[in-house]
Amino acid sequence: MTTATTSRLTPASGAPGAGSASHGRRFTGAALKEIGFPLGGIGTGTISLGGRGQLRDWEIFNRPAKGSNLPLCFFAIWARPEGGEAVARIMERRLLPPFVADRGLSPWAVASLPRLEEATFTGAYPTATIRFHDSTLPVEAELEAFTPFVPLDDRVSGLPVAVFLWRLRNPSSRPVELTLAYTQMNPVGFDGVTHLPRGRRHAMFGGNLNQWTDEGAIRGLRMSRPGFDPTHPGAGTVAVATTWRDVTFSEHWERSGWFDDIQNFWDDFRADGRLPDRAESTVSPAGETDAGSLGLRVRLAPGQTVELPFVLAWHFPSLVNYWGPFETLPGQSVVGGRMTNWFATQWPDAWAAAKETLERLPDLTARTRAFRDALFDSTLPPEVLDAVSSQMSIIRTTTCLRTADGRFHAFEGCDDNAGCCPMNCTHVWNYAQALAFLFPQLERTVRLTDYQFNTLPDGEQKFRTMLPLQTGVTWNYVAAADGQMGTLMKLYREWLVSGDDAYLRSLWPQAKKTLAYAWQLWDPNRDGVMEGEQHNTYDIEFYGPNTMCGALYLGALRACEEMARHLGDPDAAEYARLYASGRARYDRELWNGEYYEQHVRMPEPHEVTKGKYPQRHPPAIREGEDTPRYQYGPGCLADQLLGQWFAHVVGLGHLLPEDHVRAAARSIFRYNFRPSLVDHESCQRAYAVNEEGAVLQCTWPRGGRPRYPFPYADEAWTGSEYAVAGLLMYEGEVEEGLAIVRAVRERHDGIRRNPWDEFECGHHYARALSSWSLLLALSGYRYSRPAQRLRFAPPAAAGEFRSFFTAGTAWGTVRIAGRQAELRIEAGELTLRRLEIGERAHDFATPAVIRPGHPLTVSL
Amino acid sequence: MTTATTSRLTPASGAPGAGSASHGRRFTGAALKEIGFPLGGIGTGTISLGGRGQLRDWEIFNRPAKGSNLPLCFFAIWARPEGGEAVARIMERRLLPPFVADRGLSPWAVASLPRLEEATFTGAYPTATIRFHDSTLPVEAELEAFTPFVPLDDRVSGLPVAVFLWRLRNPSSRPVELTLAYTQMNPVGFDGVTHLPRGRRHAMFGGNLNQWTDEGAIRGLRMSRPGFDPTHPGAGTVAVATTWRDVTFSEHWERSGWFDDIQNFWDDFRADGRLPDRAESTVSPAGETDAGSLGLRVRLAPGQTVELPFVLAWHFPSLVNYWGPFETLPGQSVVGGRMTNWFATQWPDAWAAAKETLERLPDLTARTRAFRDALFDSTLPPEVLDAVSSQMSIIRTTTCLRTADGRFHAFEGCDDNAGCCPMNCTHVWNYAQALAFLFPQLERTVRLTDYQFNTLPDGEQKFRTMLPLQTGVTWNYVAAADGQMGTLMKLYREWLVSGDDAYLRSLWPQAKKTLAYAWQLWDPNRDGVMEGEQHNTYDIEFYGPNTMCGALYLGALRACEEMARHLGDPDAAEYARLYASGRARYDRELWNGEYYEQHVRMPEPHEVTKGKYPQRHPPAIREGEDTPRYQYGPGCLADQLLGQWFAHVVGLGHLLPEDHVRAAARSIFRYNFRPSLVDHESCQRAYAVNEEGAVLQCTWPRGGRPRYPFPYADEAWTGSEYAVAGLLMYEGEVEEGLAIVRAVRERHDGIRRNPWDEFECGHHYARALSSWSLLLALSGYRYSRPAQRLRFAPPAAAGEFRSFFTAGTAWGTVRIAGRQAELRIEAGELTLRRLEIGERAHDFATPAVIRPGHPLTVSL
């Protein structure tokens, strides 16, 4: 049935062009099956563009909804060559197997209307392009879809819209008359997850209103539901709009049973490409909603190309906490708590969002493409660009939220129908780097939440956030050693990126307390080594010294030392002392000549604090067992130098002896990276199988595997794999790092998994935002806004180097060829006192200010 | 990742052997993906054997459950060549993509334990054989799985068990020591459908008991839950048992959290192939159940082959009506009504069923294989054997039930988690033929229900059954013209097959009334033509004469005439008169030279009775529309001669002029069979797409398509397709019939759809039981037990002809070569007064009695 074309990691060789698919990763045939390319802004929810051109996974109703395909939402074309027969097609590639459904493939997905023969999907997040191939269609068709994405501009990048630009070309010698129509079901009142086997008919619906609107510059359908409970997560509006002037529309389809509505639409459209063009503004009866269609009409001369713009906007402002978390003190549940999404503070309804998008469409399109091109027109290897670009989409999936107060919040990931592991989990977000560099102002809001809301008076930091913040409720669960320490490194990063001393100063007292908390619980003897019960990202506690939590502790000490020095806090010296002591002892005790081990110790009963909290998992300390379960002991842990990796990201250098760090990174590659898993024996979850390559969380090359190793030890997480790859790159082991990145991305090939959804404990798992570090590592990027210092040091110095970068309030590209470096700023303004390229540096006598259109060229 | 091997319709060329896969259809690589081969008896629910050897779709808890994979149920092997390294594997082929799950592939499916490289699945229902291929395994492995199936023997064919025979061969020159272990989670208390993301841990479980039992001849694990509510659909027992003497077992796995239980099992098994062998008989704690394992041990000498038998039995007797139907008079709901499954009257618990199966295993295996071989060792084309065998499995899926009173009941099919369209739907079961010939005693119970429970005093027959029967509640909905007429043909068939005059006599008064009811509603002018409001299998009403309902009416008249004559009922003459009148008028008015049309007429208001009942669908008669919606008018309807097809099945000959019947069948093939659907435009449900071939329900080759044709007009239903194919074959158009059968079965290739699940309005849709008619048609089979007459007339007379057949209380094979005919009886006894082969006949002076082991050979 389908050609099992393997997707390619190499960039496409297709002809370049303004909107053409000259960048990104290509897929066709069977590899289109699993593709779901997220469209939507930050905190708006998403609709995914399927590989065949279908819209899938409608996750705009304030919760994830994998597999939820809204009925009656599709593009269709009607085209008639002059003097010829009209052709009508659904603008999707033909369906891909399996074709199984208990009552047949759904009429509400117009499954039985004819589709196009083949498609080539090119994804270069934030834009996706699908070129369709069909021998019966008298025009060539290409769809470009995106939601505006401009680094640092969280407003434009937070539009609750999807833009669809259809480029149609008439390759024949006869004029072609055509209509391209989009149909949308009015979904107001939908709960987001219920299966709708009867299409637009369900008890949830009724009183839905579609209104034809023509405002001169733009026109389209406004969808609403007057009088519907505004606090319902499905309350809101939808808009389907265009700037195109020659249109035809059906405000609402025939309100009839069986398949009459579809039949009526299709017959009408099929006949002449014209729809009824009748505006009535009446509401749907109880128990059903309406579908409406907007068609754009054009007569294409021979050889002519046209670009037909559609904007789909949505606006469901009511965010209700359905997720908990559930460990709370009696009477403190936050479930049911109501919030408003941030986008509602910017646009009053979907029509307003559509209108702004359409009014600014040339600009928003250009800026989005400029970012994409800045990112992809790079000498970085394609697998790195693929990993970086595809995973930064996580920021704009349902994993992330933005509340009306402007704050950014995030789950760890999304189960099929619910956010997973709320909220702002400090240890998972240790790995995430993309947001801090693309939208640092949003990342900074999370630190506010960490230190203003989740830090108790004694310095214990709750590693999950309870929403709404206004309740003042904190999570009733143990502190996470890795999360709490890593968050101090994040604070340092936010300060480095922003240079905002006031921000730093305001959080510093709380931040200090969270460091000091380590001396209560984890390092009571204050020697810079954590021995106590260290809850961590594996959802268990490590007992005894280990560099997994330890290197984050060392990194936190170094970061705090730097911040303290900047702020004139005398505790800097104590942080330095602890760091030196810890560094020496970790290295002395845990280095085994190849990597860092864990020294497991049985805790004293009074050290075990976890019993204070609700039990989510079975205890590690068992009657009759003389060692705690769920440790790694002499194992080679993939994350053993996570803190070191983070230290590189923020330019803190080597936390442990450089030769040991490098050797440990090599050992992780040697022992934990498996080019094939056919012989892998794991009793845990599977993220890579069969002949797939992956980095295992832990291996025991020297024996000593505990009988019950920590959960997840035998798994492979893309977020950790990227961090390992990044560490290898930072340590100069570029090829090894790339081998890992390739393995990860080849697992996400459209046949096996969705390239735009790396899941772990949930889809779009935040840990995978660690892939941003690949770009940083391969650029040798370091930036300090306080010092106005920027550094690049691409490891492979030969030939030209080109890369995207962000720096505080500016973003652009760097080009290095020989001793020549050129910095181009696309947006914002960058002031530099010092530019370093590898080992060479240029100090500007007066600070250089770089602005768009005025590149800076320096010879070093 | 996987080889996309297209499945083959041709029989396998593999080496034959007692249990080997010499018959059936083969699949490998990607074509294994959609396979689910149902294991289970009549009315017991099923567990499906997946193409990779996994157990999927656990539908044994009194409701369908597509996609429900019970945690911790799998086969595993441990094998150690003498002096070599032990290998341990899950006995399944490696996983097939996609590999998507929000929290990773489940540890409870042991997704990360190593599997085998490839498998070849051969399905010849009732047996499935999987040959595994793996370069690391020191033995060759083949699984044969089945549930005993013996035609006419509903007890043996109703065992709630699955038999797994593992054949292992040591091809090496060293002895191999091995354990083959099956693990089963104790599921007692499961509701059958809830997703179990935490494996054996769920609030539904607790107090589950696994007990090691050794009774000398058999041994294994008995699983129960003392004290659990016996009326719960998940109340019952499970047994895992063997006759093998050298065993090892784990009564229950470690009761611990995380993945400790799996790790502990695997480490233990991996080390030496031995399990703890500790019998404790303790119950699981609240909130969790236990998994248990049974391992069969053997030391295989070089070249040696062994067959290791496992029986999995289940026993969940409590059948609770969750399905309705819901159209009832106030206060009459049957939902919640309690019944007991028939198997509980035969076996007190799962252990008893396992025990009987194991004690009789050689006999049950031999009889099941004898049936399979009788069916497959045939000269009928492989696509016909594939269609006949695969779809007769419907009888043993959750589509069908058997209650403690011995009665058989059936849905139309199964939605993913619920039976669809309850119960005994007369019009859908018009198409179903397999049960009446394989288990006629069960089919007869449905006629009892039809005429004893569902026929009102005025002769209106409710076309669905309300269960439990004891409530006396009947369905509050309109009568179905096609169903009510077809059921009279079924009654005739049941009498032909059984020769049971008492049975016929007891139902005759009611049966007559249901025919007379036609004169009230459908044919008030008693001219043999139905003009009135004819509700039918398309869930709408036809208005005006049509042969879809009409030929069934003619067939009912002919069948009633025959039965009346036999019973000495003088109304036979009136039936004959009506038949002659109707036949003439239908042919005169509806024959258009190519096929039979419908003459649509607007009903008089008093004729519209449907308004008396709850509205399930929108009305066909609309204000302002001058013709009813949902008709076919001048269309070419696939089912236009369904009644004729049924008449052929029961030997009633041509109901309409033979030349017109033949021409109409040819027209259906010509106009409705589409070798590809790439240009098909349908607004209805999709059962065939893209390049697939299919018979469309209706086409309008002469124009006149109604604006809103009847629902399903543009769909393709396998049950109708087989009936069309059967009609073509009866009419001598064998190649055309075969082209249809091939198209249907090629759609079910393991990649696109499950070969053992043809779905329509639900999985395992009963209409597809029409495939049995292919065997009847190609055999030219006719049987009359009252007349003790048997006929075969294979249309392709050249060469040898071999086929399976049933005849009342006997079944066997027929072989015809030249003028020689040989009848072999495998079970039962067949008495014949007359044998016809084509146009030739042999009348026995004294009735011939054929018994197993004593074939009858006749020269004609």
PDB file of C-alpha atoms in Angstrom, chain B residues 331-492:
ATOM      1  CA  GLY B 331     -40.142   0.708  33.653  1.00  0.00           C
ATOM      2  CA  GLN B 332     -38.950  -2.054  31.370  1.00  0.00           C
ATOM      3  CA  SER B 333     -35.201  -1.606  31.280  1.00  0.00           C
ATOM      4  CA  VAL B 334     -33.273  -4.836  31.191  1.00  0.00           C
ATOM      5  CA  VAL B 335     -29.945  -3.191  31.878  1.00  0.00           C
ATOM      6  CA  GLY B 336     -28.359  -4.771  34.920  1.00  0.00           C
ATOM      7  CA  GLY B 337     -30.204  -8.021  34.339  1.00  0.00           C
ATOM      8  CA  ARG B 338     -28.127 -11.005  35.439  1.00  0.00           C
ATOM      9  CA  MET B 339     -27.444 -14.186  33.574  1.00  0.00           C
ATOM     10  CA  THR B 340     -25.030 -17.060  33.778  1.00  0.00           C
ATOM     11  CA  ASN B 341     -22.877 -18.229  30.921  1.00  0.00           C
ATOM     12  CA  TRP B 342     -23.608 -21.678  29.628  1.00  0.00           C
ATOM     13  CA  PHE B 343     -20.084 -22.972  30.205  1.00  0.00           C
ATOM     14  CA  ALA B 344     -20.680 -22.652  33.940  1.00  0.00           C
ATOM     15  CA  THR B 345     -23.292 -25.378  33.662  1.00  0.00           C
ATOM     16  CA  GLN B 346     -20.677 -27.735  32.257  1.00  0.00           C
ATOM     17  CA  TRP B 347     -17.561 -26.947  34.251  1.00  0.00           C
ATOM     18  CA  PRO B 348     -17.674 -25.690  37.830  1.00  0.00           C
ATOM     19  CA  ASP B 349     -14.530 -23.636  37.453  1.00  0.00           C
ATOM     20  CA  ALA B 350     -11.525 -22.994  35.250  1.00  0.00           C
ATOM     21  CA  TRP B 351      -9.569 -25.830  36.761  1.00  0.00           C
ATOM     22  CA  ALA B 352     -12.297 -28.300  35.789  1.00  0.00           C
ATOM     23  CA  ALA B 353     -12.232 -26.997  32.215  1.00  0.00           C
ATOM     24  CA  ALA B 354      -8.437 -27.210  32.105  1.00  0.00           C
ATOM     25  CA  LYS B 355      -8.552 -30.679  33.570  1.00  0.00           C
ATOM     26  CA  GLU B 356     -11.035 -32.037  31.063  1.00  0.00           C
ATOM     27  CA  THR B 357      -9.088 -30.424  28.241  1.00  0.00           C
ATOM     28  CA  LEU B 358      -5.806 -31.940  29.394  1.00  0.00           C
ATOM     29  CA  GLU B 359      -7.278 -35.340  30.116  1.00  0.00           C
ATOM     30  CA  ARG B 360      -8.777 -35.445  26.638  1.00  0.00           C
ATOM     31  CA  LEU B 361      -5.998 -33.506  24.947  1.00  0.00           C
ATOM     32  CA  PRO B 362      -4.878 -36.084  22.362  1.00  0.00           C
ATOM     33  CA  ASP B 363      -8.481 -36.667  21.330  1.00  0.00           C
ATOM     34  CA  LEU B 364      -9.459 -32.981  21.292  1.00  0.00           C
ATOM     35  CA  THR B 365      -6.333 -32.070  19.373  1.00  0.00           C
ATOM     36  CA  ALA B 366      -6.892 -34.833  16.849  1.00  0.00           C
ATOM     37  CA  ARG B 367     -10.548 -33.914  16.309  1.00  0.00           C
ATOM     38  CA  THR B 368      -9.756 -30.225  15.941  1.00  0.00           C
ATOM     39  CA  ARG B 369      -7.004 -30.959  13.452  1.00  0.00           C
ATOM     40  CA  ALA B 370      -9.261 -33.412  11.645  1.00  0.00           C
ATOM     41  CA  PHE B 371     -11.828 -30.674  11.157  1.00  0.00           C
ATOM     42  CA  ARG B 372      -9.185 -28.183  10.068  1.00  0.00           C
ATOM     43  CA  ASP B 373      -7.734 -30.676   7.619  1.00  0.00           C
ATOM     44  CA  ALA B 374     -11.165 -31.643   6.306  1.00  0.00           C
ATOM     45  CA  LEU B 375     -11.830 -27.981   5.647  1.00  0.00           C
ATOM     46  CA  PHE B 376      -8.455 -27.082   4.178  1.00  0.00           C
ATOM     47  CA  ASP B 377      -7.568 -30.260   2.321  1.00  0.00           C
ATOM     48  CA  SER B 378      -9.914 -29.086  -0.374  1.00  0.00           C
ATOM     49  CA  THR B 379      -9.892 -28.123  -4.003  1.00  0.00           C
ATOM     50  CA  LEU B 380     -11.759 -24.939  -3.169  1.00  0.00           C
ATOM     51  CA  PRO B 381      -9.668 -21.861  -3.940  1.00  0.00           C
ATOM     52  CA  PRO B 382      -7.482 -20.664  -1.061  1.00  0.00           C
ATOM     53  CA  GLU B 383      -9.242 -17.298  -0.836  1.00  0.00           C
ATOM     54  CA  VAL B 384     -12.528 -19.106  -0.277  1.00  0.00           C
ATOM     55  CA  LEU B 385     -11.057 -21.328   2.429  1.00  0.00           C
ATOM     56  CA  ASP B 386      -9.541 -18.225   3.980  1.00  0.00           C
ATOM     57  CA  ALA B 387     -12.860 -16.376   3.963  1.00  0.00           C
ATOM     58  CA  VAL B 388     -14.843 -19.345   5.230  1.00  0.00           C
ATOM     59  CA  SER B 389     -12.454 -20.378   7.979  1.00  0.00           C
ATOM     60  CA  SER B 390     -11.457 -16.954   9.252  1.00  0.00           C
ATOM     61  CA  GLN B 391     -15.005 -15.691   9.526  1.00  0.00           C
ATOM     62  CA  MET B 392     -16.496 -18.745  11.149  1.00  0.00           C
ATOM     63  CA  SER B 393     -14.418 -17.608  14.134  1.00  0.00           C
ATOM     64  CA  ILE B 394     -17.115 -14.968  14.726  1.00  0.00           C
ATOM     65  CA  ILE B 395     -19.214 -17.688  16.363  1.00  0.00           C
ATOM     66  CA  ARG B 396     -16.558 -17.924  19.048  1.00  0.00           C
ATOM     67  CA  THR B 397     -15.947 -14.229  19.699  1.00  0.00           C
ATOM     68  CA  THR B 398     -17.647 -11.831  22.067  1.00  0.00           C
ATOM     69  CA  THR B 399     -20.153 -11.115  19.303  1.00  0.00           C
ATOM     70  CA  CYS B 400     -21.871 -14.283  20.491  1.00  0.00           C
ATOM     71  CA  LEU B 401     -23.119 -15.410  23.875  1.00  0.00           C
ATOM     72  CA  ARG B 402     -24.576 -18.580  25.255  1.00  0.00           C
ATOM     73  CA  THR B 403     -26.716 -18.431  28.336  1.00  0.00           C
ATOM     74  CA  ALA B 404     -27.181 -21.108  30.970  1.00  0.00           C
ATOM     75  CA  ASP B 405     -30.471 -22.196  29.399  1.00  0.00           C
ATOM     76  CA  GLY B 406     -28.382 -23.378  26.451  1.00  0.00           C
ATOM     77  CA  ARG B 407     -29.568 -20.647  24.104  1.00  0.00           C
ATOM     78  CA  PHE B 408     -27.307 -18.922  21.708  1.00  0.00           C
ATOM     79  CA  HIS B 409     -27.549 -15.142  21.401  1.00  0.00           C
ATOM     80  CA  ALA B 410     -25.537 -12.670  19.445  1.00  0.00           C
ATOM     81  CA  PHE B 411     -24.845  -9.028  18.960  1.00  0.00           C
ATOM     82  CA  GLU B 412     -24.351  -7.763  15.438  1.00  0.00           C
ATOM     83  CA  GLY B 413     -20.715  -7.161  16.305  1.00  0.00           C
ATOM     84  CA  CYS B 414     -18.550  -5.673  18.996  1.00  0.00           C
ATOM     85  CA  ASP B 415     -17.517  -2.121  19.545  1.00  0.00           C
ATOM     86  CA  ASP B 416     -14.133  -1.861  21.163  1.00  0.00           C
ATOM     87  CA  ASN B 417     -15.585  -2.161  24.649  1.00  0.00           C
ATOM     88  CA  ALA B 418     -19.218  -3.141  24.239  1.00  0.00           C
ATOM     89  CA  GLY B 419     -21.366  -5.442  22.229  1.00  0.00           C
ATOM     90  CA  CYS B 420     -22.915  -3.547  19.383  1.00  0.00           C
ATOM     91  CA  CYS B 421     -26.557  -3.600  18.414  1.00  0.00           C
ATOM     92  CA  PRO B 422     -28.056  -6.220  20.679  1.00  0.00           C
ATOM     93  CA  MET B 423     -29.359  -8.889  20.234  1.00  0.00           C
ATOM     94  CA  ASN B 424     -30.066 -11.568  17.632  1.00  0.00           C
ATOM     95  CA  CYS B 425     -30.740  -8.882  15.048  1.00  0.00           C
ATOM     96  CA  THR B 426     -32.912 -10.681  12.538  1.00  0.00           C
ATOM     97  CA  HIS B 427     -31.820  -8.719   9.477  1.00  0.00           C
ATOM     98  CA  VAL B 428     -28.058  -8.855  10.057  1.00  0.00           C
ATOM     99  CA  TRP B 429     -28.317 -12.528  10.841  1.00  0.00           C
ATOM    100  CA  ASN B 430     -30.116 -13.025   7.521  1.00  0.00           C
ATOM    101  CA  TYR B 431     -26.645 -13.089   6.014  1.00  0.00           C
ATOM    102  CA  ALA B 432     -25.075 -15.427   8.565  1.00  0.00           C
ATOM    103  CA  GLN B 433     -24.962 -19.056   7.443  1.00  0.00           C
ATOM    104  CA  ALA B 434     -22.008 -20.691   9.194  1.00  0.00           C
ATOM    105  CA  LEU B 435     -23.654 -21.388  12.542  1.00  0.00           C
ATOM    106  CA  ALA B 436     -26.674 -23.083  10.975  1.00  0.00           C
ATOM    107  CA  PHE B 437     -24.425 -25.634   9.308  1.00  0.00           C
ATOM    108  CA  LEU B 438     -21.658 -26.021  11.900  1.00  0.00           C
ATOM    109  CA  PHE B 439     -23.757 -25.987  15.057  1.00  0.00           C
ATOM    110  CA  PRO B 440     -27.377 -26.253  13.888  1.00  0.00           C
ATOM    111  CA  GLN B 441     -28.602 -27.125  17.367  1.00  0.00           C
ATOM    112  CA  LEU B 442     -27.470 -23.652  18.504  1.00  0.00           C
ATOM    113  CA  GLU B 443     -28.966 -21.875  15.539  1.00  0.00           C
ATOM    114  CA  ARG B 444     -32.266 -23.580  16.334  1.00  0.00           C
ATOM    115  CA  THR B 445     -32.298 -21.991  19.790  1.00  0.00           C
ATOM    116  CA  VAL B 446     -32.333 -18.569  18.152  1.00  0.00           C
ATOM    117  CA  ARG B 447     -35.491 -19.465  16.243  1.00  0.00           C
ATOM    118  CA  LEU B 448     -37.057 -20.463  19.554  1.00  0.00           C
ATOM    119  CA  THR B 449     -36.232 -17.000  20.841  1.00  0.00           C
ATOM    120  CA  ASP B 450     -37.451 -15.362  17.645  1.00  0.00           C
ATOM    121  CA  TYR B 451     -40.823 -17.072  17.702  1.00  0.00           C
ATOM    122  CA  GLN B 452     -41.390 -17.730  21.388  1.00  0.00           C
ATOM    123  CA  PHE B 453     -40.206 -14.439  22.822  1.00  0.00           C
ATOM    124  CA  ASN B 454     -40.082 -11.816  20.125  1.00  0.00           C
ATOM    125  CA  THR B 455     -43.262 -12.444  18.177  1.00  0.00           C
ATOM    126  CA  LEU B 456     -46.204 -10.384  19.354  1.00  0.00           C
ATOM    127  CA  PRO B 457     -49.774 -11.695  19.162  1.00  0.00           C
ATOM    128  CA  ASP B 458     -50.389  -9.773  15.922  1.00  0.00           C
ATOM    129  CA  GLY B 459     -47.369 -11.356  14.264  1.00  0.00           C
ATOM    130  CA  GLU B 460     -45.018  -8.411  14.567  1.00  0.00           C
ATOM    131  CA  GLN B 461     -41.606  -9.781  15.299  1.00  0.00           C
ATOM    132  CA  LYS B 462     -39.185  -7.659  17.266  1.00  0.00           C
ATOM    133  CA  PHE B 463     -35.914  -7.794  15.449  1.00  0.00           C
ATOM    134  CA  ARG B 464     -33.814  -7.537  18.587  1.00  0.00           C
ATOM    135  CA  THR B 465     -33.964  -9.634  21.733  1.00  0.00           C
ATOM    136  CA  MET B 466     -34.028  -8.277  25.260  1.00  0.00           C
ATOM    137  CA  LEU B 467     -32.031 -10.336  27.733  1.00  0.00           C
ATOM    138  CA  PRO B 468     -32.549 -11.893  30.181  1.00  0.00           C
ATOM    139  CA  LEU B 469     -35.428 -13.597  28.396  1.00  0.00           C
ATOM    140  CA  GLN B 470     -37.108 -14.210  31.737  1.00  0.00           C
ATOM    141  CA  THR B 471     -38.059 -10.558  32.017  1.00  0.00           C
ATOM    142  CA  GLY B 472     -40.528 -11.014  29.172  1.00  0.00           C
ATOM    143  CA  VAL B 473     -39.660  -7.533  27.955  1.00  0.00           C
ATOM    144  CA  THR B 474     -39.719  -6.944  24.211  1.00  0.00           C
ATOM    145  CA  TRP B 475     -38.038  -4.231  22.277  1.00  0.00           C
ATOM    146  CA  ASN B 476     -40.021  -1.053  21.712  1.00  0.00           C
ATOM    147  CA  TYR B 477     -39.129  -0.458  18.090  1.00  0.00           C
ATOM    148  CA  VAL B 478     -40.422  -0.927  14.579  1.00  0.00           C
ATOM    149  CA  ALA B 479     -40.435  -4.329  12.813  1.00  0.00           C
ATOM    150  CA  ALA B 480     -37.891  -5.062  10.089  1.00  0.00           C
ATOM    151  CA  ALA B 481     -39.329  -6.275   6.804  1.00  0.00           C
ATOM    152  CA  ASP B 482     -36.141  -7.972   5.657  1.00  0.00           C
ATOM    153  CA  GLY B 483     -35.393  -9.501   9.046  1.00  0.00           C
ATOM    154  CA  GLN B 484     -38.886 -10.819   9.621  1.00  0.00           C
ATOM    155  CA  MET B 485     -39.089 -12.423   6.174  1.00  0.00           C
ATOM    156  CA  GLY B 486     -35.553 -13.771   6.278  1.00  0.00           C
ATOM    157  CA  THR B 487     -36.233 -15.422   9.606  1.00  0.00           C
ATOM    158  CA  LEU B 488     -38.901 -17.579   7.957  1.00  0.00           C
ATOM    159  CA  MET B 489     -36.260 -18.744   5.498  1.00  0.00           C
ATOM    160  CA  LYS B 490     -34.005 -19.500   8.457  1.00  0.00           C
ATOM    161  CA  LEU B 491     -36.764 -21.565  10.052  1.00  0.00           C
ATOM    162  CA  TYR B 492     -37.040 -23.523   6.835  1.00  0.00           C
TER     163      TYR B 492
END
